[in-house]
Structure formats: C-alpha cells, structure tokens
C-alpha cells in the first residue's frame, strides 16, 4: 500500500542549506536564512494564530495531517517523548503542528488527534489558501494523492523545522534520522540559542 505512505521525499529545504561562502574579509557573516512570514491560521482550540504568535521566541514547526498512517503520528509521539524529557527546558519553545489537509482536518478533528500527544503541541489549520501560504513560508510542499476512487492521502515535507527567536532556521530534525539523544541536543541548542540571542540585545 505504498500509496498510503504519507512520506516524505518532498524536501524543498535545499534552498535553506546555504553553504558558507568564502568572503575575503574576516567579518562574521550569519548565513542562517530567515524563514517564515505572514500567515493567518486557527489553533485546534479555535483561537486565531498568526506570525506574531511565533515572533520573539524559538519554535518548532511540523507539517502533516491527522489521517497520516505512520510518519506524522510517529513524529508527534517522538516529539512528545522529547518534550517530556526536556521538561521545563522546553518552556520557552513554541511547538506547532500545521495540517496540510485542510479539507478533512477541522478544529474538532485536530483537537481529538492532538489529545493523544503532548499538550504543548499546538495544532494549526486554515483554508486551502491559508494552508498553502503557511507552507510556502517554509518552502514545505505537499500534494494530494488519490487512493482508490474516493480516498486520498497527502504526501508532505516531513521534517521538523527548528527556528530561533530571530526567525532564522536553526536546525532540522528528519524523520527516523535522528535518535532521541540527537533530537534532544538539537532542541536544547535551539532553546540555548534563543536565550543567547535575547541576551545579546
Ligand atoms: Ni504525515
């Protein structure tokens, strides 16, 4: 049933992995790309949510959909384990799960689904166009794939984006690529980076 895999090969991240360029001067250059941008979505609790809700604090964003059979639930389960392991260290992190299946993922569907995971994970949904805009902000891609006559699945970018308090891509976590130790290091690093960033101001 390969058509049921919601995986994963859709990486548009190449544009973000900017190799360090050779500049003649010794000045420090921050080549971390700024990602994100304006958007309007709604949380699984029915509250409006926009870019201002993500500004000024580090966050993790992951795209998926509640009907996803494997990748999304596995990722959210692992993320829940990680948040539990981090405890209060994760207090400064916002964590959002944005659906790429706006036709089926209603507020109620998302709320029911997320009740199985860490309560700090905020579900986001919107119209077809709002969903597309949010994905474009992260160069995430997704597409509906028919399964049989009436059903469909959604292939989607399945990396977690770790974004620092200044809106720069800090790191990514890829499905089944990083063990928990590595994931925790990255998440701790994100929190520390944000604290450093704030302290520099
Ligand atoms: Ni998925």
CSV table of C-alpha atoms and ligand atoms in Angstrom, one decimal:
chain,number,residue,atom,x,y,z
A,1,UNK,CA,0.0,0.0,0.0
A,2,UNK,CA,2.7,2.5,-1.0
A,3,UNK,CA,0.0,5.0,-1.8
A,4,UNK,CA,-0.8,5.2,1.8
A,5,UNK,CA,2.6,6.3,2.8
A,6,UNK,CA,2.4,10.0,3.6
A,7,UNK,CA,6.2,10.1,3.3
A,8,UNK,CA,8.5,12.1,2.8
A,9,UNK,CA,10.7,12.5,-0.1
A,10,UNK,CA,9.4,16.0,-0.7
A,11,UNK,CA,12.2,18.1,0.6
A,12,UNK,CA,12.3,21.7,-0.6
A,13,UNK,CA,14.9,22.5,2.0
A,14,UNK,CA,17.8,22.7,-0.3
A,15,UNK,CA,17.4,26.4,-0.6
A,16,UNK,CA,17.9,26.8,3.1
A,17,UNK,CA,21.1,24.8,3.4
A,18,UNK,CA,23.3,27.7,2.4
A,19,UNK,CA,26.9,26.7,2.2
A,20,UNK,CA,29.2,29.1,3.9
A,21,UNK,CA,30.6,31.3,1.3
A,22,UNK,CA,34.2,32.4,1.1
A,23,UNK,CA,34.5,36.0,1.8
A,24,UNK,CA,37.8,37.7,1.8
A,25,UNK,CA,37.1,39.8,4.8
A,26,UNK,CA,37.2,38.4,8.3
A,27,UNK,CA,33.8,39.8,9.3
A,28,UNK,CA,31.4,37.4,10.8
A,29,UNK,CA,28.6,36.6,8.5
A,30,UNK,CA,25.4,35.0,9.6
A,31,UNK,CA,24.3,32.9,6.7
A,32,UNK,CA,21.4,31.4,8.5
A,33,UNK,CA,18.3,32.0,6.4
A,34,UNK,CA,15.3,33.8,7.7
A,35,UNK,CA,12.2,31.8,7.1
A,36,UNK,CA,8.6,32.2,8.0
A,37,UNK,CA,6.4,35.2,7.1
A,38,UNK,CA,2.9,36.5,7.4
A,39,UNK,CA,0.1,34.0,7.8
A,40,UNK,CA,-3.3,33.5,9.4
A,41,UNK,CA,-4.4,30.2,10.8
A,42,UNK,CA,-6.5,28.9,13.7
A,43,UNK,CA,-5.5,26.7,16.5
A,44,UNK,CA,-7.1,23.4,17.5
A,45,UNK,CA,-8.7,25.4,20.3
A,46,UNK,CA,-10.3,27.8,17.9
A,47,UNK,CA,-8.0,30.8,18.5
A,48,UNK,CA,-6.6,32.9,15.8
A,49,UNK,CA,-2.9,32.4,15.3
A,50,UNK,CA,-0.5,34.4,13.1
A,51,UNK,CA,3.2,35.2,12.7
A,52,UNK,CA,3.0,37.5,15.7
A,53,UNK,CA,2.3,34.4,17.9
A,54,UNK,CA,5.7,33.0,16.8
A,55,UNK,CA,7.7,36.1,16.9
A,56,UNK,CA,10.4,36.6,19.5
A,57,UNK,CA,10.6,33.0,20.8
A,58,UNK,CA,12.1,29.9,19.3
A,59,UNK,CA,9.7,27.4,17.8
A,60,UNK,CA,9.4,24.0,16.2
A,61,UNK,CA,7.0,23.6,13.2
A,62,UNK,CA,6.0,20.4,11.6
A,63,UNK,CA,3.6,19.8,8.7
A,64,UNK,CA,1.3,16.8,8.5
A,65,UNK,CA,-2.3,15.6,8.7
A,66,UNK,CA,-4.3,13.6,11.1
A,67,UNK,CA,-5.1,10.8,8.6
A,68,UNK,CA,-1.4,10.2,8.1
A,69,UNK,CA,-0.8,6.5,9.0
A,70,UNK,CA,2.8,6.4,10.1
A,71,UNK,CA,5.0,9.4,9.7
A,72,UNK,CA,3.0,12.1,11.5
A,73,UNK,CA,1.9,10.0,14.5
A,74,UNK,CA,5.4,8.6,14.9
A,75,UNK,CA,6.9,12.1,14.7
A,76,UNK,CA,4.4,13.6,17.2
A,77,UNK,CA,4.9,10.7,19.5
A,78,UNK,CA,8.6,11.1,19.5
A,79,UNK,CA,8.3,14.8,19.9
A,80,UNK,CA,6.0,14.3,22.9
A,81,UNK,CA,8.7,12.0,24.4
A,82,UNK,CA,11.3,14.7,23.8
A,83,UNK,CA,9.2,17.4,25.4
A,84,UNK,CA,8.6,15.2,28.4
A,85,UNK,CA,12.4,14.6,28.6
A,86,UNK,CA,13.1,18.3,28.4
A,87,UNK,CA,10.5,19.3,30.9
A,88,UNK,CA,10.8,22.9,31.9
A,89,UNK,CA,13.8,23.3,29.5
A,90,UNK,CA,11.1,23.4,26.7
A,91,UNK,CA,9.0,26.0,28.4
A,92,UNK,CA,10.3,28.8,26.1
A,93,UNK,CA,9.6,26.8,22.9
A,94,UNK,CA,6.5,27.1,20.9
A,95,UNK,CA,5.6,23.8,19.1
A,96,UNK,CA,3.1,23.9,16.2
A,97,UNK,CA,1.7,21.1,14.0
A,98,UNK,CA,0.2,22.6,10.9
A,99,UNK,CA,-2.2,20.4,8.8
A,100,UNK,CA,-1.7,20.1,5.1
A,101,UNK,CA,-5.1,18.5,4.7
A,102,UNK,CA,-7.5,21.5,5.2
A,103,UNK,CA,-10.4,19.6,3.7
A,104,UNK,CA,-10.5,16.9,6.4
A,105,UNK,CA,-8.6,18.4,9.4
A,106,UNK,CA,-11.2,20.5,11.1
A,107,UNK,CA,-10.7,22.1,14.5
A,108,UNK,CA,-12.5,19.2,16.1
A,109,UNK,CA,-10.5,16.6,14.2
A,110,UNK,CA,-7.3,18.2,15.2
A,111,UNK,CA,-8.3,18.6,18.8
A,112,UNK,CA,-9.2,15.0,19.1
A,113,UNK,CA,-6.0,13.9,17.4
A,114,UNK,CA,-3.7,16.1,19.5
A,115,UNK,CA,-5.2,14.9,22.7
A,116,UNK,CA,-3.0,11.8,22.3
A,117,UNK,CA,0.2,13.9,22.3
A,118,UNK,CA,2.0,16.5,24.5
A,119,UNK,CA,-0.5,19.3,25.3
A,120,UNK,CA,2.2,21.9,24.4
A,121,UNK,CA,1.8,20.9,20.7
A,122,UNK,CA,-0.5,23.5,19.1
A,123,UNK,CA,-2.5,22.3,16.1
A,124,UNK,CA,-3.0,24.8,13.3
A,125,UNK,CA,-5.5,24.7,10.4
A,126,UNK,CA,-6.9,27.1,7.9
A,127,UNK,CA,-8.5,27.4,4.5
A,128,UNK,CA,-6.9,25.8,1.4
A,129,UNK,CA,-5.2,29.1,0.6
A,130,UNK,CA,-4.1,29.9,4.2
A,131,UNK,CA,-2.6,26.4,4.4
A,132,UNK,CA,-0.7,26.9,1.2
A,133,UNK,CA,0.6,30.3,2.4
A,134,UNK,CA,1.9,28.9,5.6
A,135,UNK,CA,3.6,26.0,3.8
A,136,UNK,CA,5.2,28.4,1.3
A,137,UNK,CA,6.7,30.4,4.1
A,138,UNK,CA,8.8,27.3,5.0
A,139,UNK,CA,9.2,26.0,1.5
A,140,UNK,CA,7.3,23.0,2.6
A,141,UNK,CA,5.5,21.0,-0.1
A,142,UNK,CA,2.5,18.7,-0.1
A,143,UNK,CA,0.2,17.2,-2.6
A,144,UNK,CA,-3.0,15.1,-2.5
A,145,UNK,CA,-2.6,11.6,-3.9
A,146,UNK,CA,-5.7,9.6,-4.8
A,147,UNK,CA,-6.2,6.2,-3.1
A,148,UNK,CA,-8.9,4.2,-4.8
A,149,UNK,CA,-11.9,6.0,-6.1
A,150,UNK,CA,-12.8,8.4,-3.2
A,151,UNK,CA,-10.0,8.4,-0.7
A,152,UNK,CA,-6.7,10.3,-0.8
A,153,UNK,CA,-3.6,10.6,1.1
A,154,UNK,CA,-1.3,13.6,1.3
A,155,UNK,CA,2.4,13.5,0.6
A,156,UNK,CA,4.2,16.2,2.5
A,157,UNK,CA,7.5,17.5,3.7
A,158,UNK,CA,8.2,15.6,6.9
A,159,UNK,CA,11.0,17.5,8.6
A,160,UNK,CA,10.7,19.5,11.8
A,161,UNK,CA,11.9,23.0,11.4
A,162,UNK,CA,13.7,24.4,14.4
A,163,UNK,CA,13.5,28.2,14.2
A,164,UNK,CA,15.3,30.6,16.6
A,165,UNK,CA,13.9,33.7,18.3
A,166,UNK,CA,15.2,35.8,15.4
A,167,UNK,CA,13.3,33.8,12.8
A,168,UNK,CA,16.3,32.0,11.4
A,169,UNK,CA,16.4,28.3,10.7
A,170,UNK,CA,18.5,26.9,13.4
A,171,UNK,CA,18.3,23.2,12.6
A,172,UNK,CA,16.0,20.5,11.3
A,173,UNK,CA,15.0,17.1,12.6
A,174,UNK,CA,14.3,14.5,10.0
A,175,UNK,CA,12.1,11.5,10.3
A,176,UNK,CA,13.9,8.5,11.6
A,177,UNK,CA,17.3,10.1,11.0
A,178,UNK,CA,18.0,11.3,14.5
A,179,UNK,CA,17.8,9.3,17.7
A,180,UNK,CA,16.4,10.8,20.8
A,181,UNK,CA,19.8,12.0,22.1
A,182,UNK,CA,20.5,13.9,18.9
A,183,UNK,CA,17.0,15.3,18.9
A,184,UNK,CA,17.3,16.5,22.5
A,185,UNK,CA,20.7,18.1,21.7
A,186,UNK,CA,19.1,20.0,18.9
A,187,UNK,CA,16.1,21.1,20.9
A,188,UNK,CA,18.3,22.2,23.8
A,189,UNK,CA,20.5,24.0,21.4
A,190,UNK,CA,17.5,25.8,20.0
A,191,UNK,CA,16.5,27.0,23.5
A,192,UNK,CA,20.0,28.0,24.3
A,193,UNK,CA,20.4,29.9,21.0
A,194,UNK,CA,17.3,31.8,21.7
A,195,UNK,CA,18.5,32.7,25.2
A,196,UNK,CA,21.8,33.8,23.8
A,197,UNK,CA,20.1,35.8,21.1
A,198,UNK,CA,18.0,37.6,23.6
A,199,UNK,CA,20.9,38.2,25.9
A,200,UNK,CA,22.8,39.9,23.0
A,201,UNK,CA,20.3,42.6,22.6
B,1,LIG,NI1,2.4,12.5,7.6
